[in-house]
Tab-separated table of C-alpha atoms and ligand atoms in Angstrom:
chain	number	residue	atom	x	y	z
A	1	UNK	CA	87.933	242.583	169.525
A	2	UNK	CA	90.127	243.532	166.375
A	3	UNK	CA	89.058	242.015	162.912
A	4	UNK	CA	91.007	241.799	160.071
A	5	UNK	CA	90.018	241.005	156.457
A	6	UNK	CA	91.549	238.689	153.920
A	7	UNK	CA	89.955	237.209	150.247
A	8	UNK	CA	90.905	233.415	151.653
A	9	UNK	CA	91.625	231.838	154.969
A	10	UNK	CA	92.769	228.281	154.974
A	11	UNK	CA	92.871	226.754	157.936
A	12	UNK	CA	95.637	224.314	158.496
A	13	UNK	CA	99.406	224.440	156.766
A	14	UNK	CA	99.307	220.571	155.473
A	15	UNK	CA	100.018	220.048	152.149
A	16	UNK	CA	96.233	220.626	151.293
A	17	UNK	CA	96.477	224.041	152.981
A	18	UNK	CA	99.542	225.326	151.479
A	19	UNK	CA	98.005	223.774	147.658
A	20	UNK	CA	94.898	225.570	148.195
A	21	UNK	CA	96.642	228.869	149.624
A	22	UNK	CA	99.235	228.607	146.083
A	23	UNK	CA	96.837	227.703	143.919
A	24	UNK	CA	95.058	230.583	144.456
A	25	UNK	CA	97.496	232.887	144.494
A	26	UNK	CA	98.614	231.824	141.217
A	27	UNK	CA	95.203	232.508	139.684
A	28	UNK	CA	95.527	235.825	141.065
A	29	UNK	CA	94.236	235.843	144.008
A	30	UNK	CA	95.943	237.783	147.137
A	31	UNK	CA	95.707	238.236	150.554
A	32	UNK	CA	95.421	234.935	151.824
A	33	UNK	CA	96.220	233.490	155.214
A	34	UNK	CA	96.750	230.320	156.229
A	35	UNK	CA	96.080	229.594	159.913
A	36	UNK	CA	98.260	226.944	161.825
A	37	UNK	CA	97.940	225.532	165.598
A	38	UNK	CA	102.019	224.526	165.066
A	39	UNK	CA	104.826	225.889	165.584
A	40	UNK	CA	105.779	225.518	161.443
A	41	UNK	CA	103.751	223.933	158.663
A	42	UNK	CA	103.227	220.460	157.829
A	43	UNK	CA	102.758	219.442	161.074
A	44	UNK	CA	101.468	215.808	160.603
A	45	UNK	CA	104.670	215.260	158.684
A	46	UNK	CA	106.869	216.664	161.193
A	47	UNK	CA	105.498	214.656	163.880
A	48	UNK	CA	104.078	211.260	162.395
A	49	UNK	CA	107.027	210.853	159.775
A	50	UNK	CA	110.168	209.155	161.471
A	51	UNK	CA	113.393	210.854	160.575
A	52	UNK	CA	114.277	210.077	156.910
A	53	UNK	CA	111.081	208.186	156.278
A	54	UNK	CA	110.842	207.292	152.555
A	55	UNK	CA	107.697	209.915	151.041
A	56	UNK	CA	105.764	208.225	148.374
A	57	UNK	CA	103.884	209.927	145.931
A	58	UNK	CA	101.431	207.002	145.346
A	59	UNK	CA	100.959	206.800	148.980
A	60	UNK	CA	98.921	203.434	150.056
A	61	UNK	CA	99.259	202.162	145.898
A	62	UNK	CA	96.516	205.136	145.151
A	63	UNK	CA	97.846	206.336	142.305
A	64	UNK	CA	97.062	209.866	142.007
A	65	UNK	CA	97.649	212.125	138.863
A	66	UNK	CA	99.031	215.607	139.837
A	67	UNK	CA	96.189	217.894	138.360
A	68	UNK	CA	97.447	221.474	139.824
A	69	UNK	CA	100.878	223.777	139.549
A	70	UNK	CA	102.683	221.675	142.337
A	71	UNK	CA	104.802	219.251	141.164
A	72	UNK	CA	105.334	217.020	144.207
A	73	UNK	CA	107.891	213.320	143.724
A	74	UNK	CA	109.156	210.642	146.080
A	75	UNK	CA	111.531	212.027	148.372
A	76	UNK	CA	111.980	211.772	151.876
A	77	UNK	CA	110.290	213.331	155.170
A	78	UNK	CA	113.348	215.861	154.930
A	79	UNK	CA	113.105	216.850	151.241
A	80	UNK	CA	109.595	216.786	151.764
A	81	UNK	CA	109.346	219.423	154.273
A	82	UNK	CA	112.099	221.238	152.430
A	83	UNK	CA	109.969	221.150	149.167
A	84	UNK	CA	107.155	223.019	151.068
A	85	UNK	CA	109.588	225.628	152.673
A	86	UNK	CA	110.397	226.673	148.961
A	87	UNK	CA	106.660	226.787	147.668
A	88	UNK	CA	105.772	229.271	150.584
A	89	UNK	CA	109.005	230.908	150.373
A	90	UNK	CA	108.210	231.609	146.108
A	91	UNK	CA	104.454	232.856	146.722
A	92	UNK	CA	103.043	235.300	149.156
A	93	UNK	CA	100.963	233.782	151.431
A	94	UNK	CA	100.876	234.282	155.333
A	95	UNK	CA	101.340	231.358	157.324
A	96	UNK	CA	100.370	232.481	160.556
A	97	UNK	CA	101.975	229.627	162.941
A	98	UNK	CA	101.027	229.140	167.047
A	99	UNK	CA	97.126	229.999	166.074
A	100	UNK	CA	94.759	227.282	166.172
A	101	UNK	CA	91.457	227.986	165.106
A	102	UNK	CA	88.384	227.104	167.517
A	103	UNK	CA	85.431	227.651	164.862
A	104	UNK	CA	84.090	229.283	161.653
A	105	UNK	CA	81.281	231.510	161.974
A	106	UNK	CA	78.787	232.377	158.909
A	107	UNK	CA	78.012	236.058	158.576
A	108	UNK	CA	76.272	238.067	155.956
A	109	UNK	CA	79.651	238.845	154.273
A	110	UNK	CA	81.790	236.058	154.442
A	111	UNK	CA	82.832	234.252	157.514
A	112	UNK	CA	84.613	234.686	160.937
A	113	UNK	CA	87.225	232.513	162.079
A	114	UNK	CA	87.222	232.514	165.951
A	115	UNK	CA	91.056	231.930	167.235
A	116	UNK	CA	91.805	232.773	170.767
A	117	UNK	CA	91.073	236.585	171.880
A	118	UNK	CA	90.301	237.270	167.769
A	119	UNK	CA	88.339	236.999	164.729
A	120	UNK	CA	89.821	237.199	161.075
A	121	UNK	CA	87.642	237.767	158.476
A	122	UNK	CA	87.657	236.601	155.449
A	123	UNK	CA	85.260	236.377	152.484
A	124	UNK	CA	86.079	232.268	152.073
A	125	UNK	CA	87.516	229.912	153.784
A	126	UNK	CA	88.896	226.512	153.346
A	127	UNK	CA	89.183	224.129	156.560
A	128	UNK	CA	92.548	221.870	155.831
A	129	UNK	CA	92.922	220.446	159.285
A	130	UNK	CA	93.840	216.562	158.226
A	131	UNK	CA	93.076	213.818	160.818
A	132	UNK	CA	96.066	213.623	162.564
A	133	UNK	CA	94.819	216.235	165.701
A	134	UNK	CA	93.418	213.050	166.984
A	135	UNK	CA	95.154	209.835	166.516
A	136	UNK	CA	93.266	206.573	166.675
A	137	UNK	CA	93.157	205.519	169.970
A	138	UNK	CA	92.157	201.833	171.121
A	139	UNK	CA	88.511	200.998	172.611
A	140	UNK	CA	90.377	199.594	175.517
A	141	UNK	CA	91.770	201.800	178.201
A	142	UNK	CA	95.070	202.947	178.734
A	143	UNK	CA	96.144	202.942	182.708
A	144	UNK	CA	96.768	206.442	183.539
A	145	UNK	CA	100.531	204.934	185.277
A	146	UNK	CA	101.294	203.836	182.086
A	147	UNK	CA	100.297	206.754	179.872
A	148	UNK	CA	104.041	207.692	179.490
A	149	UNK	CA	104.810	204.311	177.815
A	150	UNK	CA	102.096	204.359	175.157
A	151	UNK	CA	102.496	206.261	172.155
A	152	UNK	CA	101.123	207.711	168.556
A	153	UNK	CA	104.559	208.450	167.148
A	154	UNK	CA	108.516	207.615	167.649
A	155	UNK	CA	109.526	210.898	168.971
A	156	UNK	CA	109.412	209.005	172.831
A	157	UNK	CA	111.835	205.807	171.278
A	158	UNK	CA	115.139	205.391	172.226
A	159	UNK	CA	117.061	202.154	171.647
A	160	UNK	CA	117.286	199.106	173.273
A	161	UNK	CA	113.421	199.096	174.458
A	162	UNK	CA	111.227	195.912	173.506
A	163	UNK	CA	108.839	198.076	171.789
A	164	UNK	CA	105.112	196.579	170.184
A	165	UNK	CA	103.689	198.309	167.280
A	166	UNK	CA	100.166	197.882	166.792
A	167	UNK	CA	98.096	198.384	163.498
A	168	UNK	CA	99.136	196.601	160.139
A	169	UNK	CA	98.882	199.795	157.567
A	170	UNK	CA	101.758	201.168	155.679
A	171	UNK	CA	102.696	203.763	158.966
A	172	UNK	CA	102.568	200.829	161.551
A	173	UNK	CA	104.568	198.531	158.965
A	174	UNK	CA	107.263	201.694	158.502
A	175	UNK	CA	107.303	201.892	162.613
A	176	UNK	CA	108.257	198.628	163.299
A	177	UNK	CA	111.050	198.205	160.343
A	178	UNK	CA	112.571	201.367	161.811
A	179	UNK	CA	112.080	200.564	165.043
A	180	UNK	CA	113.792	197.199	164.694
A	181	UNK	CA	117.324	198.669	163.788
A	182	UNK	CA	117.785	199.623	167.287
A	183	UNK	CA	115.468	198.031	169.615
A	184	UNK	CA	113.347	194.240	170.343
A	185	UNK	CA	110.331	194.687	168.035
A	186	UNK	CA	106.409	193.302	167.975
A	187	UNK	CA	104.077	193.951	165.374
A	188	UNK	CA	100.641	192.885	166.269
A	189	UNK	CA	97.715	193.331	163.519
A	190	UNK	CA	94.140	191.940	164.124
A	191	UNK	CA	94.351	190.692	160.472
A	192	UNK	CA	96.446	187.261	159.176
A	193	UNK	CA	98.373	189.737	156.592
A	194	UNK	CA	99.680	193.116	155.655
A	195	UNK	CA	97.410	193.253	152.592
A	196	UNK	CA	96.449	197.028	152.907
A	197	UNK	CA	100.516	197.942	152.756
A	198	UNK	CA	102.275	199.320	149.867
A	199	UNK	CA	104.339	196.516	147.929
A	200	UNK	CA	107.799	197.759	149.253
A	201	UNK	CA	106.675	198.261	152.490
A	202	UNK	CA	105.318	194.267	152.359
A	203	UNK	CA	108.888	193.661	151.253
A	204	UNK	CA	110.451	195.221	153.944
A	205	UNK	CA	108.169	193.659	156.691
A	206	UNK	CA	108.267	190.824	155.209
A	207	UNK	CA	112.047	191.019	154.979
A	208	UNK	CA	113.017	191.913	159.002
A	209	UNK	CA	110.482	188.914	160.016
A	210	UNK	CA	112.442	186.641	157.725
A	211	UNK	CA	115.613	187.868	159.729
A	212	UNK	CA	114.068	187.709	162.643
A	213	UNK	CA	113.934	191.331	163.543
A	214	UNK	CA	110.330	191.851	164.190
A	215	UNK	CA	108.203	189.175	165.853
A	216	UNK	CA	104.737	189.161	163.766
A	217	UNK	CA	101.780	189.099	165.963
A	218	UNK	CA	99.022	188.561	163.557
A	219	UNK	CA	95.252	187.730	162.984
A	220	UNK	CA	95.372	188.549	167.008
A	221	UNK	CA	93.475	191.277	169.170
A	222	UNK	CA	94.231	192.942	172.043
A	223	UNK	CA	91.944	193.124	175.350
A	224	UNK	CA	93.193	195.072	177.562
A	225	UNK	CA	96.542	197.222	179.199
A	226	UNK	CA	97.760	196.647	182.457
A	227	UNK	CA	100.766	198.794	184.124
A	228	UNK	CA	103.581	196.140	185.295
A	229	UNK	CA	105.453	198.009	187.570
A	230	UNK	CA	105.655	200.575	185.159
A	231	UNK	CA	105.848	198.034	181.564
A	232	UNK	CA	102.935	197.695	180.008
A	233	UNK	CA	101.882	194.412	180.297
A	234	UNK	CA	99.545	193.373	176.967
A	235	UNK	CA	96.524	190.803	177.476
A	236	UNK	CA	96.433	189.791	174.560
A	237	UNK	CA	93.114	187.704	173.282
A	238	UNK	CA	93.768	183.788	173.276
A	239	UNK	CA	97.515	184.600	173.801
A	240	UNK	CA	100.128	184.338	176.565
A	241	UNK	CA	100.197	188.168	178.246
A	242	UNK	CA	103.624	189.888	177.360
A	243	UNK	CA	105.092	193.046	179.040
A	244	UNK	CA	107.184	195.706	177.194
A	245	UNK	CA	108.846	198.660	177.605
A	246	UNK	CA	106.924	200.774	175.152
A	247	UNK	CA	103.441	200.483	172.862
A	248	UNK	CA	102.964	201.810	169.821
A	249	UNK	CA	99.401	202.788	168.204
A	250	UNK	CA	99.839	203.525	164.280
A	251	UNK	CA	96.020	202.520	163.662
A	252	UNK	CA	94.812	206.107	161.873
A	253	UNK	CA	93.349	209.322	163.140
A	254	UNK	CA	89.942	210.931	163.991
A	255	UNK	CA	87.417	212.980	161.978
A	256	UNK	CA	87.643	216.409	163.971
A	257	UNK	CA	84.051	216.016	164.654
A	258	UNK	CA	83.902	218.662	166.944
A	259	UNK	CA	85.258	221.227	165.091
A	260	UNK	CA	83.213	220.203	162.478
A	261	UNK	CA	79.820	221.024	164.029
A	262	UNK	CA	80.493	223.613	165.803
A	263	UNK	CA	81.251	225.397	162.252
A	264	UNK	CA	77.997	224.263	161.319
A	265	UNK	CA	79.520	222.014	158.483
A	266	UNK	CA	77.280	218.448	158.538
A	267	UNK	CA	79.013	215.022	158.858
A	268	UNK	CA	77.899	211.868	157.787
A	269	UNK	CA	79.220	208.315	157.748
A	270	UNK	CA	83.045	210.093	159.792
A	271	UNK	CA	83.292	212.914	156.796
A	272	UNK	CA	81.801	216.508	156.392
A	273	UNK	CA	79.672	216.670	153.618
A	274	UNK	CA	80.904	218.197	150.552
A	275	UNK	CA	80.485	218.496	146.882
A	276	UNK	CA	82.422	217.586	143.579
A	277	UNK	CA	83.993	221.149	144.221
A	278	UNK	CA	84.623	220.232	147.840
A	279	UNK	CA	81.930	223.286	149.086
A	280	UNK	CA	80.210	222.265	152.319
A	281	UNK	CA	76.433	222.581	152.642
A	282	UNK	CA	77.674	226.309	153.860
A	283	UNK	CA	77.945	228.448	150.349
A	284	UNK	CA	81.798	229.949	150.166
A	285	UNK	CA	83.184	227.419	153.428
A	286	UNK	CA	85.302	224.592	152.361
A	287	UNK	CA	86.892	221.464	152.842
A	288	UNK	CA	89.981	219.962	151.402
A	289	UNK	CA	92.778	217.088	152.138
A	290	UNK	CA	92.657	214.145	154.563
A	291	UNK	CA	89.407	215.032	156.099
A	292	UNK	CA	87.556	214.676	152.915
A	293	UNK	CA	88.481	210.747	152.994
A	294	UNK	CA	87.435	207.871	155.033
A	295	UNK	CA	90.459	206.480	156.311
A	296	UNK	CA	93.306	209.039	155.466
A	297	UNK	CA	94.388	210.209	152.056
A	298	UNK	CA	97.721	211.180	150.593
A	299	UNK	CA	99.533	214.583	149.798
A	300	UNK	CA	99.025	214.227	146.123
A	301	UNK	CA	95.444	213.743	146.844
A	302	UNK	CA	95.468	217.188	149.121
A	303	UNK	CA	97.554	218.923	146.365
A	304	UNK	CA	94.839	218.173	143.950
A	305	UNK	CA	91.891	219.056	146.131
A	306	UNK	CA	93.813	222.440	146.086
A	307	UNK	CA	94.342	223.172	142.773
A	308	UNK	CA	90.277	222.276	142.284
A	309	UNK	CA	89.262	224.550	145.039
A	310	UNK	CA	90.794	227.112	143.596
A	311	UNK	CA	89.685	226.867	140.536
A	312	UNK	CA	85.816	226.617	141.579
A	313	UNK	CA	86.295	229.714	143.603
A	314	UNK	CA	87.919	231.557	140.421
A	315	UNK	CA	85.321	230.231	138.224
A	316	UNK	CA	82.466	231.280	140.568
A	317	UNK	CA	84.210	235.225	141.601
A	318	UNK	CA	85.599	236.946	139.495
A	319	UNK	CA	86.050	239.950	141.619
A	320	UNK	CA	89.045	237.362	143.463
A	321	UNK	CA	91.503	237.764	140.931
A	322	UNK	CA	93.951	240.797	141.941
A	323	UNK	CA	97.304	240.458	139.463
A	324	UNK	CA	97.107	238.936	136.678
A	325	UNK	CA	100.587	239.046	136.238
A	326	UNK	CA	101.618	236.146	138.063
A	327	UNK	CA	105.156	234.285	137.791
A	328	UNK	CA	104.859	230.761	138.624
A	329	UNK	CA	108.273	229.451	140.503
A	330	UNK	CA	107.785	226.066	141.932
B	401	LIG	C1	103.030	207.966	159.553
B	401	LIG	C2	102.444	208.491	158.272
B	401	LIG	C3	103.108	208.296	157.081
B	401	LIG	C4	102.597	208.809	155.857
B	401	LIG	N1	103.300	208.659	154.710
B	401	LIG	C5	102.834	209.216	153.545
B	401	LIG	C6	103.560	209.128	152.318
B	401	LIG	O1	104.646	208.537	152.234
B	401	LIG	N2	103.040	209.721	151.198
B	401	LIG	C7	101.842	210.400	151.225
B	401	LIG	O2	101.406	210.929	150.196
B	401	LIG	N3	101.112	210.467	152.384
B	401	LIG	C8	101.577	209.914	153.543
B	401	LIG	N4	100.859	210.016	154.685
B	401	LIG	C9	99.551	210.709	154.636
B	401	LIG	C10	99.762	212.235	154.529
B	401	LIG	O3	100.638	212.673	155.555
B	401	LIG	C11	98.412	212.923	154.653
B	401	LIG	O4	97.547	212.405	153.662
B	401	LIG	C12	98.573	214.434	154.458
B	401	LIG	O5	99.459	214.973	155.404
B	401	LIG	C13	97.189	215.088	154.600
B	401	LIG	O6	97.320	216.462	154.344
B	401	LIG	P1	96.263	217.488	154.961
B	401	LIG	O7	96.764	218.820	154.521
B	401	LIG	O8	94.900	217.073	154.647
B	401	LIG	O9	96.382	217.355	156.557
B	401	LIG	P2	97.624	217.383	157.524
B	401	LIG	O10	98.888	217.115	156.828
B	401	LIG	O11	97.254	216.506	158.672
B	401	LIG	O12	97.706	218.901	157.991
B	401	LIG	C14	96.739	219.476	158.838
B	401	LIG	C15	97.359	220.696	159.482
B	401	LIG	O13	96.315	221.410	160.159
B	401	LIG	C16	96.775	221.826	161.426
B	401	LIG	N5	95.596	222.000	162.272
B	401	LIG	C17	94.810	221.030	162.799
B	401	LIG	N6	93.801	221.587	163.497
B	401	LIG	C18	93.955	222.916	163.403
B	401	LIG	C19	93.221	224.037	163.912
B	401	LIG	N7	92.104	223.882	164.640
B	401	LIG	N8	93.657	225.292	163.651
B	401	LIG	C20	94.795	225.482	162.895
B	401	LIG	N9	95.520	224.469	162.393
B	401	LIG	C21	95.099	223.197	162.638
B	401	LIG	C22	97.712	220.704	161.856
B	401	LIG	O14	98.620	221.140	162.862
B	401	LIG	C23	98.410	220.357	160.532
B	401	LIG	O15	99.595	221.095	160.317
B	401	LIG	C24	101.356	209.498	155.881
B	401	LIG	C25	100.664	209.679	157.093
B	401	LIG	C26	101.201	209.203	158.284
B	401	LIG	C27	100.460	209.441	159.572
């Protein structure tokens, strides 16, 4: 088995990956590799984000104060994802894309991060890996026929479909007001209003009811799925049944719980445990971004979980720090 040694191995290329990985380097530190199970970085962006989507800084109303080198605006998906081709592009970090990481082992000098037929070494590591792996999935079941027609993203849509979006959060809200441009559109939300979503997004929503471009489903649940020759029919709970042609789930994604343990790094109450600097119970392992938050966070939230990270590990080894002359370009 070959090993190879870096200072810092982050694993995930979100935007609290690439923070931590440029962060560091502009303290000095080098040889750092980030570690990504995509194709290219940012994948929860590329995937979850619908083409153009409108990228707020303040994601969900949390306002979040920039703290680190990164100086991340609005934009949208496509600026976005531009924005983070230019910060890799200006510092040296490896992204190492098409590798996904299976667990972190402890050893006496530093760690070993297990990816298929390998083990990098590193002397710390930061686990970035967001939520998104898993997406929310309902308690109900999904018919196996059906499978096809039920969805976590848009990249199945096409137009013309009567299409239900299910979940009432800012992603969900953004779904169906896309959505509705080109196709016959139901939201349905267990709650009576879209209270959690940002205020434009409650403007928009509210705006393509008004004109009777999305049907509003609210304050109802769903029971069950059933394939009607090859719709999906939905039972709704004290509601008529309705069939359409496609479902959509925007209701959140999954603590990576097994990744979790099997890196030895505790959970409790759907988060790893962690402290102010974001160090698990594990001295020099990490965590950092989305995962550190009970129901999703934002990018400016990941940026600044970065920036801290790197300063804790600066503050606590010295030894890290390689060039000290460092030119910042962001
Ligand atoms: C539809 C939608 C819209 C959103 N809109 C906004 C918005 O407008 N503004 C905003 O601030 N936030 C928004 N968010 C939230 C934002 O995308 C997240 O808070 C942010 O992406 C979290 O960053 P992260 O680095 O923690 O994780 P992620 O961005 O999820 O990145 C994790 C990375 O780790 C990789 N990975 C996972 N497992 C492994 C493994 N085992 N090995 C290697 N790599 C792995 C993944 O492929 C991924 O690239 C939105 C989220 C969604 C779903």
């Amino acid at each position: 088995m070959k090993e190879k040694s870096y200072q810092l191995a982050i694993i995930g290329a979100g935007p609290a990956g690439i923070a931590t990985a440029v962060e560091n380097y502009l303290l000095g530190v080098r040889d750092i590799i980030i570690l990504e199970k995509d194709e290219n970085h940012n994948a929860t962006i590329r995937k979850f984000y619908k083409d153009k989507k409108r990228v707020d800084k303040d994601w969900k109303g949390q306002k979040v104060e920039l703290d680190g080198n990164i100086y991340f605006i609005d934009g949208t998906k496509e600026s976005t994802l531009d924005f983070f081709d230019s910060v890799l592009e200006n510092h040296s970090v490896e992204l190492k894309t098409h590798t996904e990481v299976q667990k972190i082992v402890k050893e006496d000098d530093g760690f070993g991060v297990v990816i298929t037929g390998e083990t990098i070494k590193a002397k710390y590591v930061v686990v970035t890996i967001g939520r998104m792996g898993k997406p929310n999935k309902p308690s109900y079941k999904i018919p196996p026929t059906i499978r096809k027609k039920v969805d976590f993203t848009l990249e199945s849509c096409s137009v013309g479909e009567k299409v239900l979006v299910v979940g009432g959060g800012d992603s969900a809200i953004e779904y169906a007001v896309e959505l509705a441009k080109h196709n016959d559109v139901s939201i349905c939300y267990r709650r009576e209003t879209f209270r959690r979503a940002n205020p434009t997004n409650q403007k928009d929503i509210d705006r393509v009811i008004k004109d009777g471009k999305v049907e509003p489903i609210l304050g109802v649940n769903i029971e069950s799925l059933e394939d009607d020759e090859g719709r999906v029919k939905v039972n709704y709970i004290g509601r008529e049944p309705v069939s359409y042609d496609r479902v959509i789930y925007a209701i959140g994604g999954t603590t990576p719980s097994s990744f979790l343990s099997s890196s030895g790094i505790e959970e409790r109450d759907g988060r790893p445990v962690h402290d102010d600097n974001y160090e698990t119970r594990i001295e020099g392992l990490y965590v950092a971004g989305d995962i550190t938050q009970e129901s999703g966070g934002s990018i400016a939230l990941g940026l600044n979980h970065g920036h801290a990270i790197a300063n804790h590990l600066l503050q606590n080894d010295n030894t890290l720090r390689r060039d000290d002359d460092v030119i910042k370009v962001l």
